[in-house]
PDB file of C-alpha atoms in Angstrom:
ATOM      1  CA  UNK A  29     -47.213  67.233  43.774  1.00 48.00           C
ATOM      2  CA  UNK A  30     -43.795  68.463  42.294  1.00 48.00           C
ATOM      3  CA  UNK A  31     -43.439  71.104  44.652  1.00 51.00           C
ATOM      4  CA  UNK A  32     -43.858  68.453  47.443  1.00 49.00           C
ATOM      5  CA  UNK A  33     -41.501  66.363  45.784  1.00 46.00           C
ATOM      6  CA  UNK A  34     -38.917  69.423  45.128  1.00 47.00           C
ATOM      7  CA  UNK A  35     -38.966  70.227  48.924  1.00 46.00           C
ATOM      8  CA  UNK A  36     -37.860  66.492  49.591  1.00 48.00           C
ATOM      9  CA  UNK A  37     -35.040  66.985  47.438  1.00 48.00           C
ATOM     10  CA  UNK A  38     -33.901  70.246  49.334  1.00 51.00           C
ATOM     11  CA  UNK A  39     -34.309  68.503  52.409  1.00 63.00           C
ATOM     12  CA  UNK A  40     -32.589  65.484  51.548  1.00 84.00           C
ATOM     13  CA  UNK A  41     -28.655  64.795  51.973  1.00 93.00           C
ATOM     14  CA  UNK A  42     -26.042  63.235  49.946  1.00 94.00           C
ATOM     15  CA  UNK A  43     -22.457  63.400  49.760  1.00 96.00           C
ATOM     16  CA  UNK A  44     -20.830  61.871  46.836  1.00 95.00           C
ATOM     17  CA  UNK A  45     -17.695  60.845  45.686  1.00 94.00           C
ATOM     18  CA  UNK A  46     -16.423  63.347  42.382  1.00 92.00           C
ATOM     19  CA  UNK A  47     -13.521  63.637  40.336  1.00 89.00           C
ATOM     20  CA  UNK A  48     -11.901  66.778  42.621  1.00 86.00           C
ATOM     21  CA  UNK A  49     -12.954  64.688  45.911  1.00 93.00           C
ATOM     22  CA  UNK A  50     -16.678  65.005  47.049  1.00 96.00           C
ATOM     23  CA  UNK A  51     -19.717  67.172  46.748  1.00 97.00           C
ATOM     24  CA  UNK A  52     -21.947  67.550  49.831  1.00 97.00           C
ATOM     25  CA  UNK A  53     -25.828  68.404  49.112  1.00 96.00           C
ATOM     26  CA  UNK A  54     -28.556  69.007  50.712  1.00 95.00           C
ATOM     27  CA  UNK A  55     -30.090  69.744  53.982  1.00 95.00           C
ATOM     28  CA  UNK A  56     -26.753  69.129  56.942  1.00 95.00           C
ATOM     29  CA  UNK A  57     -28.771  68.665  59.659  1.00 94.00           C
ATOM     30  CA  UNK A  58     -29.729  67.025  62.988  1.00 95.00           C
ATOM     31  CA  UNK A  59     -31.686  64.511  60.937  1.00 95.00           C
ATOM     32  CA  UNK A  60     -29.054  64.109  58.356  1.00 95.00           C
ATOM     33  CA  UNK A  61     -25.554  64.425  60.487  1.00 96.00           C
ATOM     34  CA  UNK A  62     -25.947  60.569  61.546  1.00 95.00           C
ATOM     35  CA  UNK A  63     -26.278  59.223  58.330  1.00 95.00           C
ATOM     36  CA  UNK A  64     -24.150  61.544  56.184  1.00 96.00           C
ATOM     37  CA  UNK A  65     -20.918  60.257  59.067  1.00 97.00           C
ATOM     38  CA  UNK A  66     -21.982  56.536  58.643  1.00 95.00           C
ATOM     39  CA  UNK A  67     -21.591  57.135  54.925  1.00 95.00           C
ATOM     40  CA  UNK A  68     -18.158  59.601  55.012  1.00 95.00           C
ATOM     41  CA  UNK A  69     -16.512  56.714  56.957  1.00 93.00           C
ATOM     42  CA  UNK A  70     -17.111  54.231  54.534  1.00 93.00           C
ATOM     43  CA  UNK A  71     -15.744  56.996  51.535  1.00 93.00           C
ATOM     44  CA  UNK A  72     -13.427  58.526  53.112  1.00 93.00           C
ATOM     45  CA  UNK A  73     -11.533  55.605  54.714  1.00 88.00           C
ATOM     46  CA  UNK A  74     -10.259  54.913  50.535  1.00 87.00           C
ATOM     47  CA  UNK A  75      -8.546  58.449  50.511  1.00 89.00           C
ATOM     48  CA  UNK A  76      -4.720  58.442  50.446  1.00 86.00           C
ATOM     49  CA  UNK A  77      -3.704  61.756  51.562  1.00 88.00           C
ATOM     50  CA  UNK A  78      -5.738  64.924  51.276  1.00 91.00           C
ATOM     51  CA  UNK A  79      -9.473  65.637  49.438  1.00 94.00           C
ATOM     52  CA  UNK A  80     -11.811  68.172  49.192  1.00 95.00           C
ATOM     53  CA  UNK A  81     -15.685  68.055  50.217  1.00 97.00           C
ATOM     54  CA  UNK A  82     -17.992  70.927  47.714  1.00 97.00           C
ATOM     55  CA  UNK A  83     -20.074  72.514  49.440  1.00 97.00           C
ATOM     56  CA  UNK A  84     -21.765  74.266  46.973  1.00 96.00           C
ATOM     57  CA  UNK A  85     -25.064  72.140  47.031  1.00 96.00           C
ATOM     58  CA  UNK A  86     -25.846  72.962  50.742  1.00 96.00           C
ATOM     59  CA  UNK A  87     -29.216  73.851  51.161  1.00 94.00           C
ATOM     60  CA  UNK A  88     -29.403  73.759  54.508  1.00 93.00           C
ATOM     61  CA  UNK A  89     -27.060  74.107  57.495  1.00 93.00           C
ATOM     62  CA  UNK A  90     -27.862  73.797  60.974  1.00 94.00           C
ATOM     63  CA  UNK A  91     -25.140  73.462  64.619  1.00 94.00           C
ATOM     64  CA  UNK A  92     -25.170  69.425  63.579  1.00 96.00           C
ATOM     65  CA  UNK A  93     -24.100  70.182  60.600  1.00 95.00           C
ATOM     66  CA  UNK A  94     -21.527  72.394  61.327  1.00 96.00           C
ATOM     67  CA  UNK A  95     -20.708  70.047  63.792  1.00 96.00           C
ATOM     68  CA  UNK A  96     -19.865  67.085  61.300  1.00 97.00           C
ATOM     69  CA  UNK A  97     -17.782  69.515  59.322  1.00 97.00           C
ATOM     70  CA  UNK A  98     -15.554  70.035  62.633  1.00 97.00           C
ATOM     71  CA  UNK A  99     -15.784  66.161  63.515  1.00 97.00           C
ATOM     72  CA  UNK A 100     -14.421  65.374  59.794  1.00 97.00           C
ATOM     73  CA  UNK A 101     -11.800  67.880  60.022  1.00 96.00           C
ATOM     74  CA  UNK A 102     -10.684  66.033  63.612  1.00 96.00           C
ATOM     75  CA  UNK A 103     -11.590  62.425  61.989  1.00 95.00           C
ATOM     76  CA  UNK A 104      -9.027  63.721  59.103  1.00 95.00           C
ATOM     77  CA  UNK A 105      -6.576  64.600  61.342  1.00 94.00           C
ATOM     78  CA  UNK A 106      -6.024  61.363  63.351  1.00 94.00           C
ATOM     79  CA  UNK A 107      -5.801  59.409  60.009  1.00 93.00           C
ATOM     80  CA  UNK A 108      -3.168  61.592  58.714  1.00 93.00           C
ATOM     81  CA  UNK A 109      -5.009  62.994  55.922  1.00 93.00           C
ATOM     82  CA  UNK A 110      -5.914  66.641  54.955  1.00 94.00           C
ATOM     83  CA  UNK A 111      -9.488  67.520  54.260  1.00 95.00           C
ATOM     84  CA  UNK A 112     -10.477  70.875  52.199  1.00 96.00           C
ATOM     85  CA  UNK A 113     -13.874  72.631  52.674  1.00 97.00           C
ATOM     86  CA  UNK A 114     -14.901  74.441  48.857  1.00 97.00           C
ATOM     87  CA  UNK A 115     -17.335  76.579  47.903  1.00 97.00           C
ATOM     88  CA  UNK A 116     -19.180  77.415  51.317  1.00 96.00           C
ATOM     89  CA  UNK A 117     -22.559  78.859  51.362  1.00 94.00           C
ATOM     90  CA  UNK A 118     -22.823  82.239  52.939  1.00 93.00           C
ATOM     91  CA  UNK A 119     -24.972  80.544  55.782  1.00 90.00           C
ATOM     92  CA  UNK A 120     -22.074  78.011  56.467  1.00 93.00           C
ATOM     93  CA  UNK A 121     -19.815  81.035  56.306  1.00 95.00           C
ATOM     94  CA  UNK A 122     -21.960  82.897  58.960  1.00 94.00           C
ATOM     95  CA  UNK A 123     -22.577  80.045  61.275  1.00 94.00           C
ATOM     96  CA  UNK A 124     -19.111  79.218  61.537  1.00 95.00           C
ATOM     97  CA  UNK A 125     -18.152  82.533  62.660  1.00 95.00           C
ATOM     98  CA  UNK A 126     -21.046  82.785  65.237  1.00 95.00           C
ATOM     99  CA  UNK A 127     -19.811  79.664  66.910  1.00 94.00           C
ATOM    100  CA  UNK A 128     -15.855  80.675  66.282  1.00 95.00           C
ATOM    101  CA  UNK A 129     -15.064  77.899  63.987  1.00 95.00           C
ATOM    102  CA  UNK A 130     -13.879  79.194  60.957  1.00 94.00           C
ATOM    103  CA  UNK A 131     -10.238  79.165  61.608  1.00 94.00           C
ATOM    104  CA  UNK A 132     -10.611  75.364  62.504  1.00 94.00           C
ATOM    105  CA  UNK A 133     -12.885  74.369  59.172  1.00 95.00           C
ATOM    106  CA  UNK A 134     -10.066  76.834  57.850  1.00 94.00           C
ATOM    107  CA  UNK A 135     -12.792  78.987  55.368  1.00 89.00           C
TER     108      UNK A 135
END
């Protein structure tokens, strides 16, 4: 039963607010991307001027995923705020440079 409960927790997403900014975890998925914007909107919308997300805890990392990275980086943008990707996983790292994003997550 623990292992079924440990492979919840992989899949399961969070991103929390932190001293340095926020820490992303979990699975960034399809199934994820939806809630995890819902919830940055609603955190994000308190930040003055620039912040960071970790990304350290990423288990998982799929083209939605990647995608909300990119949309929070535009989102950022338009409010005049600077947003700062740390600590990438080397499959966030790889993705981004399949699909030619790095430069615009800036990793």
């Amino acid at each position: 039963m623990a292992s079924n409960q440990q492979a919840a927790d992989k899949k399961a997403s969070r991103l929390t607010q932190t001293a340095e900014g926020f820490e992303l975890a979990g699975s960034i998925a399809f199934e994820t991307v939806n809630t995890l914007w819902q919830q940055s909107l609603r955190l994000f919308e308190k930040v003055e001027h620039s912040f960071c997300v970790d990304l350290s805890k990423v288990t998982e990392l799929d083209s939605a995923g990647l995608g909300l990275l990119v949309a929070w980086k535009k989102w950022a943008k338009t409010h005049d705020l600077v947003i700062a990707y740390t600590k990438p996983p080397n499959r966030l790292l790889a993705l981004a440079e399949v699909n030619r994003v790095s430069s615009i997550l800036e990793l």
